Amino acid sequence: MTKLRVLSGMQPSGQPTLGNYIGAMRNYVKLQHTHDCYFMVVDLHAITVPQDPGALKEQTESVAALYLAAGIDPSQATIFLQSSVSGHAELGWLLTTLTYMGELERMTQFKDKSEGKESVGVGLFTYPSLMAADILLYNADLVPVGDDQKQHLELTRDLAHRFNGRFGDTFKIPQGYIPEVGARIMSLDDASKKMSKSNPNAGSYIAMLDAPDVIRKKISRAVTDSGREVKFDPVNKPEVSNLLSIYSAVTDQSVEEIEAMYAGQGYGPFKKGLAEAVVALLEPLQQKYKDIRESGDLQRILREGREKASEQAERTLGEVKSKMGYVIL
Ligand code: TYM
């Protein structure tokens, strides 16, 4: 039986966070054994907001190395850079011409990122059409993402239907793969905002590469409430519920088990336990990360990934262009 295809990506626009790991990356690792997987670093998406060239290069390599450190095995899954496969930009343009302004205007991520800005780049606006191209180029069946990408995935599905309706059956209609626990990890300083690598307050997130003592400090300072009961109640106790979700995702214990473990103990021991669980998860990953960066293997792995991804992308793009009426030479 042919394996279902999985595709996903992460932006190299800052330090990847525990939110990125729990919401997406750890599912990449799980899916690689049973699916035909493509994981990319979406460096074309990163420049929808200004990036310093030196920082972009470093962060791109860093995200790729984190994929490997988290356990993605290049002999099982294809790891590549979005910018190294020119088909992304090309199909991105073709799909942009099928996208309506109103659809992009409704995107909450665009609204959030453009709010209060004097000038907003066009790329930030058309970003979701490029994301649709990323997914449809590989005819992905499943797209593991966090909750914040649901709306972009819906648009991808709409564009696939629209293309198929207008030019004949071409694209598969992809499904999201969104975890039950941890699809939306919130900030440590404000449980109404998602944990984000672009938050200027580094205390609001745990970066995957934060040193153990930094992790301990950030968790001990995480906002809670004036109560002392460790209880999952997102409406009345959003901060504690967020920490419980992180705890559960990181240890694979159920929320109920964790509640029972800390019953009657207050927040201190709970936060300490959480900090140690996060350190236990990230410390070995950080050691592997260091080894990978030092090994010099990254370039080769990304080049091999590019070869495999390009082959697939070229095939789809050829079919798309021919169906749209382009002269194929
Ligand atoms: P990005 O780089 O913002 O985030 C990468 C992945 O991490 C998930 N995520 C979270 N999950 C739970 N809690 C959080 N606080 C949290 N923050 C981020 C995101 O949902 C995402 O899955 N547009 C995408 C990148 C992209 C892409 C694609 C994804 C471009 N093309 C094609 C899938 C398929 C983005 O900005 O992700």
Coordinates of C-alpha atoms and ligand atoms in Angstrom, one line a residue:
M1 CA 0.0 0.0 0.0
T2 CA 1.3 3.5 -0.8
K3 CA 1.9 5.6 2.2
L4 CA 0.0 8.8 2.7
R5 CA 2.0 11.9 2.1
V6 CA 2.7 14.5 4.8
L7 CA 4.1 18.0 4.3
S8 CA 4.8 20.7 6.7
G9 CA 7.1 23.7 7.4
M10 CA 8.3 26.1 9.9
Q11 CA 9.5 29.7 9.4
P12 CA 13.1 30.6 10.2
S13 CA 12.0 34.0 11.6
G14 CA 13.2 33.7 15.2
Q15 CA 14.0 31.1 17.8
P16 CA 11.7 28.1 17.5
T17 CA 9.6 27.7 20.7
L18 CA 8.2 24.9 22.7
G19 CA 4.9 25.9 21.1
N20 CA 6.4 25.0 17.7
Y21 CA 7.7 21.8 19.0
I22 CA 4.5 20.7 20.8
G23 CA 2.1 22.0 18.1
A24 CA 4.0 20.7 15.1
M25 CA 7.5 19.4 15.2
R26 CA 7.0 16.4 17.5
N27 CA 4.2 15.2 15.2
Y28 CA 6.6 15.4 12.3
V29 CA 8.8 13.0 14.2
K30 CA 5.9 10.6 14.9
L31 CA 4.6 10.6 11.4
Q32 CA 7.9 9.9 9.6
H33 CA 7.7 6.2 10.3
T34 CA 4.3 5.6 8.8
H35 CA 4.0 8.3 6.1
D36 CA 5.9 9.7 3.1
C37 CA 7.1 12.9 4.7
Y38 CA 8.4 16.3 3.5
F39 CA 9.5 18.8 6.0
M40 CA 10.8 22.2 4.9
V41 CA 12.2 25.4 6.3
V42 CA 9.9 28.1 4.8
D43 CA 12.5 30.7 4.2
L44 CA 10.5 32.4 1.5
H45 CA 7.7 33.0 4.0
A46 CA 10.1 34.4 6.5
I47 CA 10.8 37.5 4.4
T48 CA 7.2 38.6 4.4
V49 CA 8.5 40.6 7.4
P50 CA 12.0 42.2 7.1
Q51 CA 14.9 39.9 7.9
D52 CA 18.5 40.7 8.4
P53 CA 20.4 38.5 5.8
G54 CA 22.9 37.2 8.3
A55 CA 20.2 36.3 10.8
L56 CA 18.0 34.7 8.2
K57 CA 20.9 32.4 7.1
E58 CA 21.7 31.4 10.7
Q59 CA 18.1 30.8 11.6
T60 CA 17.4 28.8 8.5
E61 CA 20.3 26.4 9.3
S62 CA 19.2 26.4 12.9
V63 CA 15.6 25.3 12.1
A64 CA 17.0 22.6 9.8
A65 CA 19.3 21.4 12.5
L66 CA 16.5 21.4 15.1
Y67 CA 14.4 19.1 12.8
L68 CA 17.3 16.6 12.9
A69 CA 17.9 17.1 16.6
A70 CA 14.2 16.6 17.4
G71 CA 14.5 13.2 15.7
I72 CA 13.6 13.6 12.1
D73 CA 15.6 11.1 10.2
P74 CA 16.7 12.1 6.7
S75 CA 16.7 8.5 5.6
Q76 CA 12.9 8.4 6.5
A77 CA 11.8 11.9 5.6
T78 CA 12.8 14.6 3.1
I79 CA 14.2 17.7 4.7
F80 CA 14.7 20.8 2.5
L81 CA 14.7 24.5 2.2
Q82 CA 11.7 26.1 0.5
S83 CA 13.9 28.6 -1.4
S84 CA 15.9 25.7 -2.9
V85 CA 13.0 24.4 -4.9
S86 CA 11.9 27.1 -7.3
G87 CA 8.5 25.5 -7.9
H88 CA 7.2 27.0 -4.6
A89 CA 7.6 30.6 -5.8
E90 CA 6.2 29.6 -9.3
L91 CA 3.1 27.7 -8.1
G92 CA 2.7 30.4 -5.4
W93 CA 2.3 33.0 -8.2
L94 CA -0.1 30.8 -10.2
L95 CA -2.3 30.3 -7.1
T96 CA -2.1 34.0 -6.2
T97 CA -4.0 34.7 -9.4
L98 CA -6.8 32.3 -8.3
T99 CA -7.1 33.9 -4.8
Y100 CA -9.6 36.6 -4.0
M101 CA -8.7 39.7 -2.1
G102 CA -11.6 39.1 0.3
E103 CA -10.2 35.6 1.2
L104 CA -6.9 37.1 2.2
E105 CA -8.4 40.0 4.0
R106 CA -10.2 37.6 6.3
M107 CA -7.0 35.8 7.4
T108 CA -6.6 36.5 11.2
Q109 CA -2.8 36.0 11.0
F110 CA -2.6 38.8 8.4
K111 CA -4.9 41.0 10.6
D112 CA -2.8 40.4 13.7
K113 CA 0.6 40.9 11.9
S114 CA -0.5 44.0 10.1
E115 CA -2.4 45.7 12.9
G116 CA -1.2 49.1 13.8
K117 CA 1.6 49.1 11.1
E118 CA 2.0 52.1 8.9
S119 CA 3.1 50.2 5.8
V120 CA 2.4 46.5 5.3
G121 CA 4.3 44.4 2.7
V122 CA 2.2 42.8 -0.1
G123 CA 4.0 39.5 0.6
L124 CA 2.4 39.4 4.1
F125 CA -1.0 39.7 2.4
T126 CA -0.4 37.0 -0.2
Y127 CA 1.5 34.7 2.2
P128 CA -1.4 32.1 2.4
S129 CA -1.4 31.5 -1.4
L130 CA 2.3 30.6 -1.2
M131 CA 1.5 28.3 1.7
A132 CA -1.2 26.6 -0.4
A133 CA 1.5 26.2 -3.1
D134 CA 3.8 24.5 -0.6
I135 CA 1.2 21.9 0.2
L136 CA -0.3 21.3 -3.2
L137 CA 3.0 21.1 -5.0
Y138 CA 3.5 17.8 -3.2
N139 CA -0.1 16.6 -3.3
A140 CA 0.1 16.2 0.5
D141 CA -2.7 14.2 2.2
L142 CA -1.9 15.4 5.7
V143 CA -0.5 18.7 7.0
P144 CA 0.6 18.6 10.7
V145 CA 0.3 22.1 12.1
G146 CA -0.9 23.9 15.2
D147 CA -4.3 25.5 15.6
D148 CA -3.2 28.9 14.2
Q149 CA -2.7 27.5 10.7
K150 CA -6.3 26.1 10.3
Q151 CA -7.5 29.1 8.4
H152 CA -4.6 28.9 6.0
L153 CA -5.3 25.2 5.4
E154 CA -9.0 25.9 4.7
L155 CA -7.9 28.4 2.0
T156 CA -5.5 25.8 0.6
R157 CA -8.4 23.4 0.3
D158 CA -10.6 26.0 -1.3
L159 CA -7.8 26.8 -3.8
A160 CA -7.4 23.2 -4.7
H161 CA -11.1 22.8 -5.3
R162 CA -11.1 26.0 -7.4
F163 CA -8.2 24.9 -9.5
N164 CA -9.7 21.4 -10.0
G165 CA -13.1 22.9 -10.9
R166 CA -11.6 25.2 -13.4
F167 CA -8.8 23.2 -15.0
G168 CA -9.7 19.6 -14.2
D169 CA -8.8 17.2 -11.4
T170 CA -5.2 17.9 -10.4
F171 CA -4.7 18.5 -6.7
K172 CA -5.5 16.3 -3.8
I173 CA -7.6 18.0 -1.1
P174 CA -5.3 18.0 2.0
Q175 CA -6.4 17.5 5.6
G176 CA -4.9 19.1 8.7
Y177 CA -3.3 17.0 11.4
I178 CA -3.8 19.0 14.5
P179 CA -2.9 17.6 17.9
E180 CA -5.6 17.2 20.6
V181 CA -3.4 18.5 23.3
G182 CA -1.0 21.4 22.6
A183 CA -2.4 22.7 19.3
R184 CA -2.3 26.2 20.8
I185 CA 0.3 26.8 23.5
M186 CA -0.1 30.2 25.0
S187 CA 2.4 32.8 26.2
L188 CA 3.8 32.4 29.7
D189 CA 3.1 36.1 30.4
D190 CA -0.4 36.4 28.9
A191 CA -2.6 33.3 28.4
S192 CA -4.8 35.2 25.8
K193 CA -1.9 35.3 23.3
K194 CA -0.3 32.3 21.6
M195 CA 3.3 31.5 22.4
S196 CA 5.3 33.0 19.6
K197 CA 8.9 33.3 18.5
S198 CA 8.2 36.9 17.3
N199 CA 7.1 38.1 20.7
P200 CA 9.7 40.8 21.8
N201 CA 9.5 39.6 25.4
A202 CA 11.7 36.5 25.6
G203 CA 10.1 35.7 28.9
S204 CA 6.8 34.9 27.1
Y205 CA 8.1 31.8 25.4
I206 CA 10.5 28.9 26.0
A207 CA 12.9 28.7 23.0
M208 CA 13.9 25.1 22.1
L209 CA 17.5 26.2 22.6
D210 CA 17.0 28.0 25.9
A211 CA 19.6 26.8 28.5
P212 CA 18.1 24.7 31.4
D213 CA 18.5 27.5 33.9
V214 CA 16.7 29.9 31.6
I215 CA 13.9 27.4 31.2
R216 CA 13.6 27.1 35.0
K217 CA 13.6 30.8 35.5
K218 CA 11.0 31.4 32.8
I219 CA 8.6 28.8 34.1
S220 CA 9.0 30.0 37.7
R221 CA 8.0 33.4 36.5
A222 CA 5.1 32.3 34.4
V223 CA 1.9 34.1 35.3
T224 CA -0.6 32.0 37.2
D225 CA -3.6 33.2 39.3
S226 CA -4.3 34.0 42.9
G227 CA -5.7 30.5 43.6
R228 CA -3.6 27.4 44.4
E229 CA -5.5 24.5 42.8
V230 CA -3.8 22.8 39.8
K231 CA -6.9 22.3 37.7
F232 CA -7.6 22.3 34.0
D233 CA -10.2 25.0 33.5
P234 CA -9.4 27.1 30.4
V235 CA -12.2 29.6 31.0
N236 CA -11.5 30.4 34.7
K237 CA -7.9 29.4 35.0
P238 CA -6.3 30.0 31.5
E239 CA -2.7 30.3 32.7
V240 CA -2.7 27.2 34.8
S241 CA -4.5 25.3 32.1
N242 CA -1.9 26.3 29.6
L243 CA 0.9 25.1 31.9
L244 CA -1.0 21.8 32.3
S245 CA -1.3 21.4 28.5
I246 CA 2.5 21.9 28.2
Y247 CA 3.1 19.4 31.0
S248 CA 0.8 16.9 29.5
A249 CA 2.3 17.3 26.0
V250 CA 5.9 17.1 27.2
T251 CA 5.5 14.1 29.5
D252 CA 2.7 12.2 27.6
Q253 CA 0.8 12.0 30.9
S254 CA -2.9 12.9 30.9
V255 CA -4.0 16.2 32.4
E256 CA -6.0 14.3 35.0
E257 CA -2.9 12.4 36.1
I258 CA -1.0 15.6 36.5
E259 CA -3.8 17.2 38.4
A260 CA -3.9 14.3 40.8
M261 CA -0.1 14.4 41.2
Y262 CA -0.2 18.0 42.5
A263 CA -3.5 17.9 44.3
G264 CA -3.4 20.1 47.4
Q265 CA 0.2 21.2 46.8
G266 CA -0.2 24.7 45.2
Y267 CA 1.6 26.0 42.2
G268 CA 5.3 25.9 43.4
P269 CA 5.9 22.2 43.2
F270 CA 3.8 22.0 40.0
K271 CA 5.9 24.6 38.3
K272 CA 9.1 22.9 39.5
G273 CA 7.9 19.6 38.1
L274 CA 7.0 21.2 34.8
A275 CA 10.4 22.9 34.5
E276 CA 12.2 19.6 35.1
A277 CA 10.0 17.9 32.6
V278 CA 10.8 20.5 29.9
V279 CA 14.5 20.4 30.7
A280 CA 14.5 16.6 30.5
L281 CA 12.9 16.9 27.0
L282 CA 15.1 19.7 25.6
E283 CA 18.5 19.1 27.1
P284 CA 19.3 15.9 25.1
L285 CA 17.8 17.6 22.0
Q286 CA 20.1 20.6 22.5
Q287 CA 23.1 18.3 22.8
K288 CA 22.2 16.6 19.5
Y289 CA 21.7 20.0 18.0
K290 CA 25.2 21.1 18.9
D291 CA 26.6 17.9 17.4
I292 CA 24.7 18.4 14.2
R293 CA 25.9 22.0 13.8
E294 CA 29.4 20.9 14.4
S295 CA 29.3 17.9 12.1
G296 CA 29.0 19.9 8.9
D297 CA 26.4 17.3 7.6
L298 CA 23.6 19.8 7.2
Q299 CA 24.5 21.1 3.7
R300 CA 24.6 17.6 2.3
I301 CA 21.3 16.6 3.9
L302 CA 19.6 19.7 2.6
R303 CA 21.0 19.2 -0.9
E304 CA 19.8 15.6 -1.0
G305 CA 16.4 16.9 0.3
R306 CA 16.3 19.4 -2.5
E307 CA 16.9 16.8 -5.1
K308 CA 14.0 14.7 -3.9
A309 CA 11.6 17.5 -3.4
S310 CA 12.4 19.2 -6.7
E311 CA 11.6 16.0 -8.6
Q312 CA 8.1 15.9 -7.1
A313 CA 7.6 19.6 -7.4
E314 CA 8.6 19.7 -11.1
R315 CA 6.1 16.9 -11.9
T316 CA 3.2 18.7 -10.3
L317 CA 4.2 22.1 -11.8
G318 CA 4.4 20.6 -15.3
E319 CA 0.9 19.2 -15.0
V320 CA -0.5 22.5 -13.6
K321 CA 1.1 24.6 -16.3
S322 CA 0.0 22.4 -19.1
K323 CA -3.6 22.3 -17.7
M324 CA -3.6 26.1 -17.4
G325 CA -2.7 26.5 -21.1
Y326 CA 1.0 27.3 -20.9
V327 CA 3.1 26.2 -23.8
I328 CA 5.4 23.5 -22.6
L329 CA 8.7 23.6 -24.4
Ligands
TYM1 P1 5.2 28.9 12.0 O1 6.6 29.0 11.6 O2 4.6 30.2 12.6 O3 5.0 27.8 13.1 C1 5.4 26.4 12.8 C2 4.4 25.4 13.3 O4 4.3 25.6 14.7 C3 2.9 25.7 15.1 N1 2.8 26.7 16.2 C4 2.2 26.4 17.4 N2 1.6 25.3 17.8 C5 1.1 25.3 19.1 N3 1.2 26.4 19.9 C6 1.8 27.5 19.5 N4 1.9 28.6 20.3 C7 2.4 27.6 18.2 N5 3.1 28.5 17.5 C8 3.3 27.9 16.3 C9 2.3 26.3 13.8 O5 0.9 26.1 13.8 C10 3.0 25.6 12.7 O6 2.5 24.4 12.5 N6 2.5 29.4 7.8 C11 3.3 28.5 8.6 C12 4.5 27.8 7.9 C13 4.2 27.2 6.6 C14 3.6 25.9 6.4 C15 3.5 25.7 5.1 C16 3.1 25.0 7.3 C17 4.5 27.6 5.4 N7 4.1 26.7 4.4 C18 3.0 24.5 4.5 C19 2.5 23.8 6.8 C20 2.5 23.6 5.4 C21 3.9 29.2 9.8 O7 4.0 30.4 9.8 O8 4.3 28.4 10.8

